[in-house]
Coordinates of C-alpha atoms in Angstrom, one line a residue:
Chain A
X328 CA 0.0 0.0 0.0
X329 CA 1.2 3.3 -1.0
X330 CA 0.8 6.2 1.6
X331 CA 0.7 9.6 0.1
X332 CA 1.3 12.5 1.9
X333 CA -2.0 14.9 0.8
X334 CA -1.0 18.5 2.2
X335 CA -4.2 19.3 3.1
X336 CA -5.0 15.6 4.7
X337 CA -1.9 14.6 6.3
X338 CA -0.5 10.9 5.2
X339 CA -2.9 8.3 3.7
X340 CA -3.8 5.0 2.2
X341 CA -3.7 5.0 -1.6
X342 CA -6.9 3.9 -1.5
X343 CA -8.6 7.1 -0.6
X344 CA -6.8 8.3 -4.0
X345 CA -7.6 7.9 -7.9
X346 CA -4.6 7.9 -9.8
X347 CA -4.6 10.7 -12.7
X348 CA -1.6 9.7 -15.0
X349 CA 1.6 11.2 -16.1
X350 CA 2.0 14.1 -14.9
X351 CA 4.0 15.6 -17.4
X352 CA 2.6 15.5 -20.3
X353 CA 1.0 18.9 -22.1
X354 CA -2.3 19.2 -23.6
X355 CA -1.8 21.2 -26.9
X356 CA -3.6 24.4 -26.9
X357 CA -7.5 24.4 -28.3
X358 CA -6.5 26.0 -31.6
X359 CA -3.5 24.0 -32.2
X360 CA -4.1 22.2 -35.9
X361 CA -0.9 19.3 -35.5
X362 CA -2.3 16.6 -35.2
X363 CA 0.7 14.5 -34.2
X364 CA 0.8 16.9 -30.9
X365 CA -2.6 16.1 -30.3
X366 CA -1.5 12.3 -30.9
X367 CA 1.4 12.4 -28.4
X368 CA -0.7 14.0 -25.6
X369 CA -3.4 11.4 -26.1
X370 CA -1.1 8.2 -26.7
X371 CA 2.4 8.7 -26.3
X372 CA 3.9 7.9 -22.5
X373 CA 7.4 8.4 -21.5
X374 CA 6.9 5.2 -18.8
X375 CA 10.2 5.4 -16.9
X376 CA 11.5 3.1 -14.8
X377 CA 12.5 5.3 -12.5
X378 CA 11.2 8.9 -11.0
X379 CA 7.4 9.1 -12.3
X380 CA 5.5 12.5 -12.0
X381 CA 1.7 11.6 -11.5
X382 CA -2.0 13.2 -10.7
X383 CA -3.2 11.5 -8.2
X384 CA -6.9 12.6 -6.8
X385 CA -7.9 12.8 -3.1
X386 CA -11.5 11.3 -3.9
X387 CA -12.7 10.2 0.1
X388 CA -10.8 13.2 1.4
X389 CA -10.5 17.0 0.5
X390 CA -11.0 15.8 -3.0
X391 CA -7.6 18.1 -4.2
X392 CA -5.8 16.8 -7.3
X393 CA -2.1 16.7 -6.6
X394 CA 1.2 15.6 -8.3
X395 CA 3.1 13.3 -7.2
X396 CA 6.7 12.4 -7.7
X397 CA 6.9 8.8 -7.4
X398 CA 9.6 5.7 -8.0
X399 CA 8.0 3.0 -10.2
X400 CA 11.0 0.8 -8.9
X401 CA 10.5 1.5 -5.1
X402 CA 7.3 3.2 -4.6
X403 CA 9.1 5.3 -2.7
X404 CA 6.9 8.8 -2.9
X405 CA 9.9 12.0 -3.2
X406 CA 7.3 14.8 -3.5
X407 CA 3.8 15.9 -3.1
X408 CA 2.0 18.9 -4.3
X409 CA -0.9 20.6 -5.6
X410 CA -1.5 20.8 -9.0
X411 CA -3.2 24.1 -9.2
X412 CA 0.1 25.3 -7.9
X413 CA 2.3 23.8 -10.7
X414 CA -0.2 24.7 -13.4
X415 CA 0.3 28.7 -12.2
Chain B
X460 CA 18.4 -34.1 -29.1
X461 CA 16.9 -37.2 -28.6
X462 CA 13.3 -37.1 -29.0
X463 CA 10.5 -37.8 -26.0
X464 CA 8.3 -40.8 -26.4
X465 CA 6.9 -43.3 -24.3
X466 CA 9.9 -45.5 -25.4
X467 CA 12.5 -43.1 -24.2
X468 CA 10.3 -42.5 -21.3
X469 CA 10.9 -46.8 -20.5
X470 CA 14.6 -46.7 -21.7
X471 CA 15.2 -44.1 -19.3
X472 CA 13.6 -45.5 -16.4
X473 CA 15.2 -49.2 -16.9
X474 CA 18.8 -47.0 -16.4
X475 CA 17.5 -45.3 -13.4
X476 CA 17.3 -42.0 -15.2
X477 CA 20.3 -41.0 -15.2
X478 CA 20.7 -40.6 -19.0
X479 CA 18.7 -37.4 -19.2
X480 CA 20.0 -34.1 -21.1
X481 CA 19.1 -31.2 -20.4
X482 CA 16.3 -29.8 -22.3
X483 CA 18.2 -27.1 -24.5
X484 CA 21.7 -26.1 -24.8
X485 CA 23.6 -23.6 -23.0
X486 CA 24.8 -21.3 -25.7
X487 CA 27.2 -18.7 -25.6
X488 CA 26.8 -15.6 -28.3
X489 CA 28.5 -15.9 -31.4
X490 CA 29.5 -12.3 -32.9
X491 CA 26.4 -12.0 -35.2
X492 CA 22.8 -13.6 -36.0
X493 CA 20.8 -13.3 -39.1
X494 CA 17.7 -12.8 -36.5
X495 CA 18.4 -11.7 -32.7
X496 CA 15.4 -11.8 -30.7
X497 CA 15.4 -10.1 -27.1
X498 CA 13.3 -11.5 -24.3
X499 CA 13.1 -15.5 -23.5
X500 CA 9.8 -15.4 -23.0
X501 CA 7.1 -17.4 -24.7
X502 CA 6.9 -14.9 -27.3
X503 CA 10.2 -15.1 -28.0
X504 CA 10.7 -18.0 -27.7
X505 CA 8.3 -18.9 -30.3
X506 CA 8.8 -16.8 -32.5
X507 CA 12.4 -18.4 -32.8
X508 CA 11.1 -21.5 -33.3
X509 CA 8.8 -20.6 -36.3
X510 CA 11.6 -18.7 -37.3
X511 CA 13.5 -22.0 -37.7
X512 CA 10.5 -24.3 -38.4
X513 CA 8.3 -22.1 -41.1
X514 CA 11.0 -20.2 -42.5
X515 CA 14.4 -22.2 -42.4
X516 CA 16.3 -19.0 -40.7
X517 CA 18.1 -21.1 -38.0
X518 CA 21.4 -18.5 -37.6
X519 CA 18.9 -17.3 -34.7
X520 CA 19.5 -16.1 -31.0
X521 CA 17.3 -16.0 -28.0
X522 CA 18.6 -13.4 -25.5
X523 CA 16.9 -13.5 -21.8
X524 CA 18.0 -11.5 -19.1
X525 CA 17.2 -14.1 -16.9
X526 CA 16.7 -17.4 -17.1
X527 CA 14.1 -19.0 -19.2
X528 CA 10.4 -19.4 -17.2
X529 CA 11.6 -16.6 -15.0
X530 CA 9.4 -13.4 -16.3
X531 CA 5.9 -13.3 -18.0
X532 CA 5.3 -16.6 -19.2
X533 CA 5.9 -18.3 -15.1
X534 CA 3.9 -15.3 -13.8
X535 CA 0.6 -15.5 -15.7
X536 CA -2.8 -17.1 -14.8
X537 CA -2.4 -19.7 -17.7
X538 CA -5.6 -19.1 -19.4
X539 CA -6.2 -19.8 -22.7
X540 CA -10.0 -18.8 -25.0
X541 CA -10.5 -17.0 -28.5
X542 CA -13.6 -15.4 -26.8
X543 CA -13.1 -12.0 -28.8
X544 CA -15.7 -9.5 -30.1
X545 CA -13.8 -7.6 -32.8
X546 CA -12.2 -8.0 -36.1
X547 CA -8.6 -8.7 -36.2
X548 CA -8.6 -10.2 -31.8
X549 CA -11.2 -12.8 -33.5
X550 CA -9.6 -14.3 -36.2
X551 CA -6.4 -13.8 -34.4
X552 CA -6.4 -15.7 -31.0
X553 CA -8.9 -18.4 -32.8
X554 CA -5.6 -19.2 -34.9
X555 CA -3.9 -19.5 -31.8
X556 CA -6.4 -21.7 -30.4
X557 CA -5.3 -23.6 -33.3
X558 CA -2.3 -23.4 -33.0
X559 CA -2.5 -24.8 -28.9
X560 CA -4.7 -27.7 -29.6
X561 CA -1.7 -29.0 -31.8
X562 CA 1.2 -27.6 -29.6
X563 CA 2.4 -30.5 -27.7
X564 CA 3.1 -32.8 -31.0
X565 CA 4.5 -30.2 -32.4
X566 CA 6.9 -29.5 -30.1
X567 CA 7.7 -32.8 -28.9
X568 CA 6.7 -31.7 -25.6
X569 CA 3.8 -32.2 -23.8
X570 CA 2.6 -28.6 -22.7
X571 CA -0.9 -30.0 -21.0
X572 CA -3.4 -28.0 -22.6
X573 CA -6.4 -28.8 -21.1
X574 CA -9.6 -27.7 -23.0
X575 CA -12.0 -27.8 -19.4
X576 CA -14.0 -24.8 -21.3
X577 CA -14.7 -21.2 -20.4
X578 CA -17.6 -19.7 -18.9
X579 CA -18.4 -15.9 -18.4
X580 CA -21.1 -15.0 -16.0
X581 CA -23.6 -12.8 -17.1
X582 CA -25.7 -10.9 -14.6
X583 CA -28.4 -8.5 -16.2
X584 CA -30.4 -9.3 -19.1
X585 CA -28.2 -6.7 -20.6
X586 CA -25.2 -8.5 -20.6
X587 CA -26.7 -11.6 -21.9
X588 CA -27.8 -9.7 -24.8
X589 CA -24.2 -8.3 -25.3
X590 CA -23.1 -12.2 -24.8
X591 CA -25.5 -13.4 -27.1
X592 CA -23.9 -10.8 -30.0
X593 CA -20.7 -11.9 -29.4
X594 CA -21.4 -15.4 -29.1
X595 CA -22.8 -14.7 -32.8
X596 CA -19.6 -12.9 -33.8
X597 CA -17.8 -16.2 -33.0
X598 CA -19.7 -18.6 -34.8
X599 CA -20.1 -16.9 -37.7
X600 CA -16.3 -17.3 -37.6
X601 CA -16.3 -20.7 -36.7
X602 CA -15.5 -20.0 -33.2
X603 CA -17.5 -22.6 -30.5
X604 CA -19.4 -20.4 -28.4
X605 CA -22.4 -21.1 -26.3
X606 CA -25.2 -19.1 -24.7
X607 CA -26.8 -21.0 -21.1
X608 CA -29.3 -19.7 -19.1
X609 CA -29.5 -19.6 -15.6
X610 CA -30.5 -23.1 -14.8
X611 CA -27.8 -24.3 -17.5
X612 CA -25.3 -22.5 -15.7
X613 CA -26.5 -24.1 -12.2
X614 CA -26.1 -27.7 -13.7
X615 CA -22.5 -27.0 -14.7
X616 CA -21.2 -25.2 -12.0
X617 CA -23.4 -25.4 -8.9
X618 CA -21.0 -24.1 -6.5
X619 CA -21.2 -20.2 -7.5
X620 CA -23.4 -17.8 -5.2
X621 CA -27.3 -19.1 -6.7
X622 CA -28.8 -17.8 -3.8
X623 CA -31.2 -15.1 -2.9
X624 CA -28.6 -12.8 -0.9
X625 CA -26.2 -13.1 -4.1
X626 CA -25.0 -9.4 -4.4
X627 CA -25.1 -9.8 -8.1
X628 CA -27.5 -13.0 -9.1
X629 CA -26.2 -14.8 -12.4
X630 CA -28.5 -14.2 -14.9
X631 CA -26.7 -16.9 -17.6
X632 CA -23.9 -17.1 -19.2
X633 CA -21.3 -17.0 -22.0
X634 CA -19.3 -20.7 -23.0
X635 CA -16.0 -21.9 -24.5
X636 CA -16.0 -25.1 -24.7
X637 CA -12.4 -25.3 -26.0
X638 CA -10.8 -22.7 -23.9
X639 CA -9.1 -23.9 -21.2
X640 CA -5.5 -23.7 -19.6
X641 CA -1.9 -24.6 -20.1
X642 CA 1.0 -25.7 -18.5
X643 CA 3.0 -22.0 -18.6
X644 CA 6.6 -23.2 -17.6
X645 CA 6.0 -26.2 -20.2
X646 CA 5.7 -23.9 -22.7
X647 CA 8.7 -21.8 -22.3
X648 CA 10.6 -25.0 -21.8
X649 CA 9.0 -26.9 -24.9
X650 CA 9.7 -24.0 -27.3
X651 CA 12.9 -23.7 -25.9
X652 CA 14.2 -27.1 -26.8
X653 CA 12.4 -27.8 -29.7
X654 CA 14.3 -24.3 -30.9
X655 CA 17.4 -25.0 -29.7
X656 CA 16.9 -28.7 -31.4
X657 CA 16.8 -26.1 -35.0
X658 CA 19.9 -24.6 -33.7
X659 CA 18.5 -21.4 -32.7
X660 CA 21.3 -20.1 -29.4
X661 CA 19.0 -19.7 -26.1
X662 CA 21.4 -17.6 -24.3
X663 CA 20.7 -16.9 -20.4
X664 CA 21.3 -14.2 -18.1
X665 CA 22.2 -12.0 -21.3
X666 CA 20.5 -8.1 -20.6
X667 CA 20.9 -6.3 -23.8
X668 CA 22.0 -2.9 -22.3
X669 CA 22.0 -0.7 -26.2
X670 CA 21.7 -1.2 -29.2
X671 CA 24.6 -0.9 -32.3
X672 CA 23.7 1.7 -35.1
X673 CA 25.3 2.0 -38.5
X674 CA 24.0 5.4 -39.8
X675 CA 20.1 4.8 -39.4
X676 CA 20.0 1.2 -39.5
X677 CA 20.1 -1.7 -36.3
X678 CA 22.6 -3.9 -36.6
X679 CA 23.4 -5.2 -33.4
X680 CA 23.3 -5.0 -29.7
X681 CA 25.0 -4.4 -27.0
X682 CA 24.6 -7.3 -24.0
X683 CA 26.7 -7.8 -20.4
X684 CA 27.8 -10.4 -22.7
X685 CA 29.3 -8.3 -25.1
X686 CA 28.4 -7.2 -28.5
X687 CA 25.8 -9.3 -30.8
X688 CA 25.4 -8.1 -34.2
X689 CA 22.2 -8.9 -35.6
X690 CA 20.6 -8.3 -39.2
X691 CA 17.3 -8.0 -38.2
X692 CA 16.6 -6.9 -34.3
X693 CA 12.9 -8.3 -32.6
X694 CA 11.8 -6.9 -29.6
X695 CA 9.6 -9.3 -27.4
X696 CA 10.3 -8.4 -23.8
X697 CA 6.8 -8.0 -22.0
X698 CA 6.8 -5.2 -19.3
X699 CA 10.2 -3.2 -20.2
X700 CA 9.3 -2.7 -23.4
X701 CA 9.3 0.9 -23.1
X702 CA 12.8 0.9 -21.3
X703 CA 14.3 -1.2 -24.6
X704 CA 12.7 0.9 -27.3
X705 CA 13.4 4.1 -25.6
X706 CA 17.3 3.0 -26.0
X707 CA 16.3 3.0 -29.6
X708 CA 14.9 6.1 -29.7
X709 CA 11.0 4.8 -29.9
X710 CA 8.6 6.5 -28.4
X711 CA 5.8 4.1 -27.9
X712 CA 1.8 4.3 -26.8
X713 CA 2.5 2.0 -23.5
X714 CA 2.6 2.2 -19.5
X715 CA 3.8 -0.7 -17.6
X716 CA 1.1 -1.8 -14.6
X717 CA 1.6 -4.3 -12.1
X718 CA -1.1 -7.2 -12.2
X719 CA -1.2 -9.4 -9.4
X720 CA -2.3 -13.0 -9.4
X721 CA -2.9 -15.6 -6.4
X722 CA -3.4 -19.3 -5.2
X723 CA -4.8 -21.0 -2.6
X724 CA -4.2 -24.1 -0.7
X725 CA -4.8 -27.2 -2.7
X726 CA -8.0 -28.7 -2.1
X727 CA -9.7 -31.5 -3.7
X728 CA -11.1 -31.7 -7.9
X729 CA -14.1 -28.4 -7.1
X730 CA -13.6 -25.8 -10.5
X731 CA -13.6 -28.1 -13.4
X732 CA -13.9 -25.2 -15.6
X733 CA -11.9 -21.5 -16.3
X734 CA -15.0 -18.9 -14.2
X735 CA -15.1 -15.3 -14.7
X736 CA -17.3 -13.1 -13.2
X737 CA -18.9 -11.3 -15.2
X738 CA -19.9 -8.7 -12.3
X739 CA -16.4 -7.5 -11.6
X740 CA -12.9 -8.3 -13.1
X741 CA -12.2 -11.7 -11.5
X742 CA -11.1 -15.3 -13.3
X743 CA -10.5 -18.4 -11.5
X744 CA -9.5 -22.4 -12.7
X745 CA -8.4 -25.0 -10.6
X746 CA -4.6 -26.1 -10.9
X747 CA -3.8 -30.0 -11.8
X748 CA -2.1 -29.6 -7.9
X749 CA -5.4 -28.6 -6.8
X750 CA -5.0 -25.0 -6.0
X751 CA -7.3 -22.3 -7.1
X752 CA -5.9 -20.0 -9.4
X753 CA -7.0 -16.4 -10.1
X754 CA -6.7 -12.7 -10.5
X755 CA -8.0 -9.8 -11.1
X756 CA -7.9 -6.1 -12.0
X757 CA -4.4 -3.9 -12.3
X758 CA -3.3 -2.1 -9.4
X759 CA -3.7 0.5 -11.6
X760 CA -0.5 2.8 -11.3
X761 CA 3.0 2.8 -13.1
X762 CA 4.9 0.2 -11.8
X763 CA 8.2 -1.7 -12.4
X764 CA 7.9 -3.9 -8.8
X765 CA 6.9 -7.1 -9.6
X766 CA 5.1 -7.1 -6.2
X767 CA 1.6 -6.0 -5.5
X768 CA -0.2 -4.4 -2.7
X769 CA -3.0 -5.3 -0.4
X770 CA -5.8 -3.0 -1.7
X771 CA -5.8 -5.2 -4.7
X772 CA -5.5 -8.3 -2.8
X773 CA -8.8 -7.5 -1.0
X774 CA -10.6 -5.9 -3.9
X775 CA -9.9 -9.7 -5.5
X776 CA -10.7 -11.8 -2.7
X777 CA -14.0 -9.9 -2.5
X778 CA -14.4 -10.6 -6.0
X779 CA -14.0 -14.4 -5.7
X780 CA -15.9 -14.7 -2.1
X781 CA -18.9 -12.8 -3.9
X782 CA -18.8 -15.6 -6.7
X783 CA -17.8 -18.5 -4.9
X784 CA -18.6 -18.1 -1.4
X785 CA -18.2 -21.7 -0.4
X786 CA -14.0 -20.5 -0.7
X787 CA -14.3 -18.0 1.7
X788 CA -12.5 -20.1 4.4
X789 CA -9.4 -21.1 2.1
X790 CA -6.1 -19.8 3.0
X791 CA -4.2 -17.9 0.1
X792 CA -1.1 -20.0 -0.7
X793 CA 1.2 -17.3 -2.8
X794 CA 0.3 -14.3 -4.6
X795 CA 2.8 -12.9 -7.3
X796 CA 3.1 -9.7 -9.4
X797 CA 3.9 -9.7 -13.3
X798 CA 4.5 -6.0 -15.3
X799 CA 2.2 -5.8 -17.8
X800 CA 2.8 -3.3 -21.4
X801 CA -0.6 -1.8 -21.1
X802 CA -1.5 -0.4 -24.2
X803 CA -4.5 2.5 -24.5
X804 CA -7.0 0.2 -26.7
X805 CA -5.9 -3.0 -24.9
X806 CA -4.5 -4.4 -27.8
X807 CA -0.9 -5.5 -29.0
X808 CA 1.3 -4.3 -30.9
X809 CA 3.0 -6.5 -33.5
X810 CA 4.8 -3.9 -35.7
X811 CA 7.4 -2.5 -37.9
X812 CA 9.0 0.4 -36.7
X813 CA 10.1 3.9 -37.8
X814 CA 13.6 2.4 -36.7
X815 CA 15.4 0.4 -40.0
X816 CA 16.2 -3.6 -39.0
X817 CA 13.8 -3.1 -35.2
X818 CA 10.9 -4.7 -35.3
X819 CA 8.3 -5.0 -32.1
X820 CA 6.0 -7.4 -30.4
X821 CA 4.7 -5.8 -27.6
X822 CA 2.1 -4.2 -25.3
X823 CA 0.4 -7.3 -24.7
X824 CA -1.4 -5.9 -21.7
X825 CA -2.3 -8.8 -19.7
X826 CA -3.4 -11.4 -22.5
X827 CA -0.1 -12.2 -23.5
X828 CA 0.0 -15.9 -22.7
X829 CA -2.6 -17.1 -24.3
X830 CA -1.5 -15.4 -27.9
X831 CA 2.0 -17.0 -27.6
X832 CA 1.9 -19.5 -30.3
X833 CA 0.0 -16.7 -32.8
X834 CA 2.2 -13.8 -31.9
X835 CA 5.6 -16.4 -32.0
X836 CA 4.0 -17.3 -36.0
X837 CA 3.2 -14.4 -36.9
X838 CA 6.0 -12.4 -35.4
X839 CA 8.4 -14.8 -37.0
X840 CA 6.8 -14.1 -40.6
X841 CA 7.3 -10.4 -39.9
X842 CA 11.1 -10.9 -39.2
X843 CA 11.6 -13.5 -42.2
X844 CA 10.0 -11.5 -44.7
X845 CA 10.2 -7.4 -43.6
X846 CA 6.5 -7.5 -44.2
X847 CA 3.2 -7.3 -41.8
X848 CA 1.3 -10.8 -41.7
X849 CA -2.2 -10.2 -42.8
X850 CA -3.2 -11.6 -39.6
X851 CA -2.1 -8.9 -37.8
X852 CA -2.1 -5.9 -40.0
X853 CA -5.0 -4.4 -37.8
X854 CA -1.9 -4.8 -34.7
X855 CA 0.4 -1.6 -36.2
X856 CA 1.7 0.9 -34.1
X857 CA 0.0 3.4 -36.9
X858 CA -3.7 2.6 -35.6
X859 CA -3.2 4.9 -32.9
X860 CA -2.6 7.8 -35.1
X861 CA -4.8 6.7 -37.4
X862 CA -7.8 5.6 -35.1
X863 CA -8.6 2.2 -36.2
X864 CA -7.9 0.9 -32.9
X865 CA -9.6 -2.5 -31.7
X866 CA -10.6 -1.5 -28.6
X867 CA -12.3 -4.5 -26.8
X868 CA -12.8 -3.0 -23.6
X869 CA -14.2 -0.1 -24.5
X870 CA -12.5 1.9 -22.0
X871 CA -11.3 5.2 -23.8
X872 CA -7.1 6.1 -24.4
X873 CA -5.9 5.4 -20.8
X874 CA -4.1 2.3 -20.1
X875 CA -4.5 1.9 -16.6
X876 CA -8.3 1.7 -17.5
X877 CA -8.4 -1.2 -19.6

């Protein structure tokens, strides 16, 4: 079991989360015509083995959407945010 | 290499079995391959066997990591069914149906495919409908399929929840007869020899770490066993498929997830058939050592681990004790995790690439076993002949951009959804 840290929440289970995806990919803007960005945003995933950057939603607690930085080798979690923050 | 039979079997015990080889030889790389296939999986595995068998291209090597039965093909659930909806997963896993029932002569290895049939649960009136059309979509592709109602399903496998308190009461369901399981290490180890019998090089405990360029093209790699050139490069390693391509500069349309699967105690002949619950994402079969085999859904987060966590564990023993609650009181023997190269439509990828002399088999999400003879042929047609199968032209890693993707779950462009 994974425990995030949520900063408004304190630590807990993974199961009171939804997990978001990657993190780090970028939705083209509305108007952008390339297609192959739009393909990459929908399709393409880095996957590292490694340091992961991932929304992760606290459904059963303040309900925040936050990144976090996690090791798909380990699980070990290195940081937790908002990410309203790292979208300003 | 001597071939098995019931008379070597008697030779061998009238000398107290000690004449035995071992099943395949220990090869060490030789500095090139017409054909070098990554991962000693099933996949790979078979596809250097049809390499040798269909197309004559013996000059073949097999390079595993870590030692053959050790990932993907010793960590699955064993099942094997052609139960698919759409075109291209129909006519594709009913070849490799075909291709299982005649397996064990073919390899001169017995792999003990047992055809104990497949049954789906179905519990709405909806879902029956949506069984009944894809029971249709089989047989008009001379696929077996069968629809039972509730009282059919009651005969054949009285021991699932038929009572009033059932949280989810079976309304009928969907049949296989011919689906069934397989022995999964038999597999690896039957392809294995009868490659290695063509002269293909099965090479253990071999990582390839890069690969060798000369201007655009692959024409080698590079392995903690030195260099390997190659003229043609196939890449069948389920679960770091990303890692591999990425060291060939391939972007590809997959996340890795853990999937977990577990066994109980043995107990006595109870599940003749494979069961799945057609109320949540939940399988079970009984093993020939009596234990009860089954899984369930992804953990559902990017994962390299190879070991689960609990939340899943519960989620699944909930699954099975709301289908079979007569199991509720058996104690879970071993649980396991496999990676699986989850792939947004839920469909593999057997492809060229945009890289000259790499060619991939991947993304199997987690139905990779029971496409191993299909994906082996077809994958070993692909590297014999530079060209895509017709089998599995609808398998491309240009449906994605193109949107004909053969999305059989239904579940949108998000991998850890399917």
């Amino acid at each position: 079991m994974l425990r995030i840290d949520c900063p408004c929440c304190g630590v807990r289970d993974h199961s009171e989360f939804r997990y978001g995806g990657d993190a780090t990919v970028e939705r083209p803007a509305h108007d952008n015509p390339d297609l192959d960005a739009w393909y990459r945003y929908v399709y393409v995933r880095a996957n590292p083995k490694g340091l992961h950057r991932e929304y992760w939603q606290h459904v059963l607690g303040c309900r925040q959407w936050l990144v976090v930085e996690r090791d798909t080798v380990t699980h070990s979690i290195h940081s937790v945010s908002f990410s309203r923050r790292q979208r300003a | 290499m001597s071939r098995y039979s019931v008379f070597s079997l008697l030779r061998h015990a009238a000398t107290g079995n000690r004449g035995w080889q071992r099943a395949w030889r220990a090869a060490s790389p030789k500095a090139s391959y017409d054909v070098v296939i990554i991962g000693g999986g099933g996949h790979g595995l078979a596809t250097a066997f049809y390499l040798a068998e269909n197309h004559g291209i013996r000059n073949v090597a097999v390079l595993e990591k870590g030692y053959i039965g050790g990932g993907n093909v010793g960590r699955n659930t064993t099942v094997i069914r052609s139960n698919y909806l759409l075109d291209g997963n129909t006519q594709f896993y009913e070849f490799s149906m075909k291709l299982w029932e005649g397996m064990s002569a073919a390899l001169n290895f017995n792999v003990m495919f047992s055809q104990r049939g497949q049954l789906v649960t179905a519990h709405s009136a909806d879902q029956l409908d949506t069984f009944s059309h894809r029971a249709n979509v089989m047989r008009s592709n001379g696929i077996d399929a069968e629809i039972l109602d509730r009282d059919a399903v009651r005969k054949l496998v009285p021991y699932l929840d038929f009572s009033d308190t059932a949280r989810f009461p079976i309304h009928g369901a969907i049949f296989q007869g011919r689906a069934g399981t397989a022995r999964h290490d038999a597999v690896a180890w039957g392809y294995a020899r009868a490659a290695s019998g063509h002269g293909v090089d099965i090479i253990e405990g071999c990582e390839v770490t890069d690969f060798v360029r000369q201007g655009d093209r692959i024409v080698g790699v590079e392995t903690t066993r030195g260099r390997i050139g190659a003229g043609r490069v196939g890449l069948a390693v389920a679960g770091h498929t990303s890692v591999l391509a990425q060291k060939a500069g391939l972007e590809l349309p997959i996340e890795s997830h853990l999937l977990q699967a577990f066994v109980t105690e043995p107990v006595k002949p109870l599940v003749d058939h494979v069961v799945a619950y057609g109320a949540d994402h939940f399988y079970l079969s009984q093993s020939d050592k009596g234990g009860l085999v089954f899984g369930g859904n992804l953990d559902g987060y990017n994962s390299y681990s190879q070991r689960g966590n609990t939340g899943v564990l519960r989620e699944v023993c909930e699954a099975a004790i709301a289908l079979m609650p007569n199991i509720s009181r058996l104690r879970l023997l071993r649980h396991w995790g496999g990676i699986m190269d989850m792939t947004p439509d839920a469909s593999p990828i057997i492809s060229l690439t945009p890289v000259d002399g790499l060619y991939l088999s991947g993304g199997w999400c987690y139905g990779g076993f029971k496409a191993t003879p299909a994906s082996g042929w077809c994958f070993a047609e692909m590297l014999a002949t530079g060209e895509t199968p017709a089998l599995v032209r609808g398998y491309g890693l240009g449906r994605f951009r193109s949107g004909h993707m053969i999305d059989e779950a239904g579940a949108g462009p998000f991998a850890w959804l399917q």
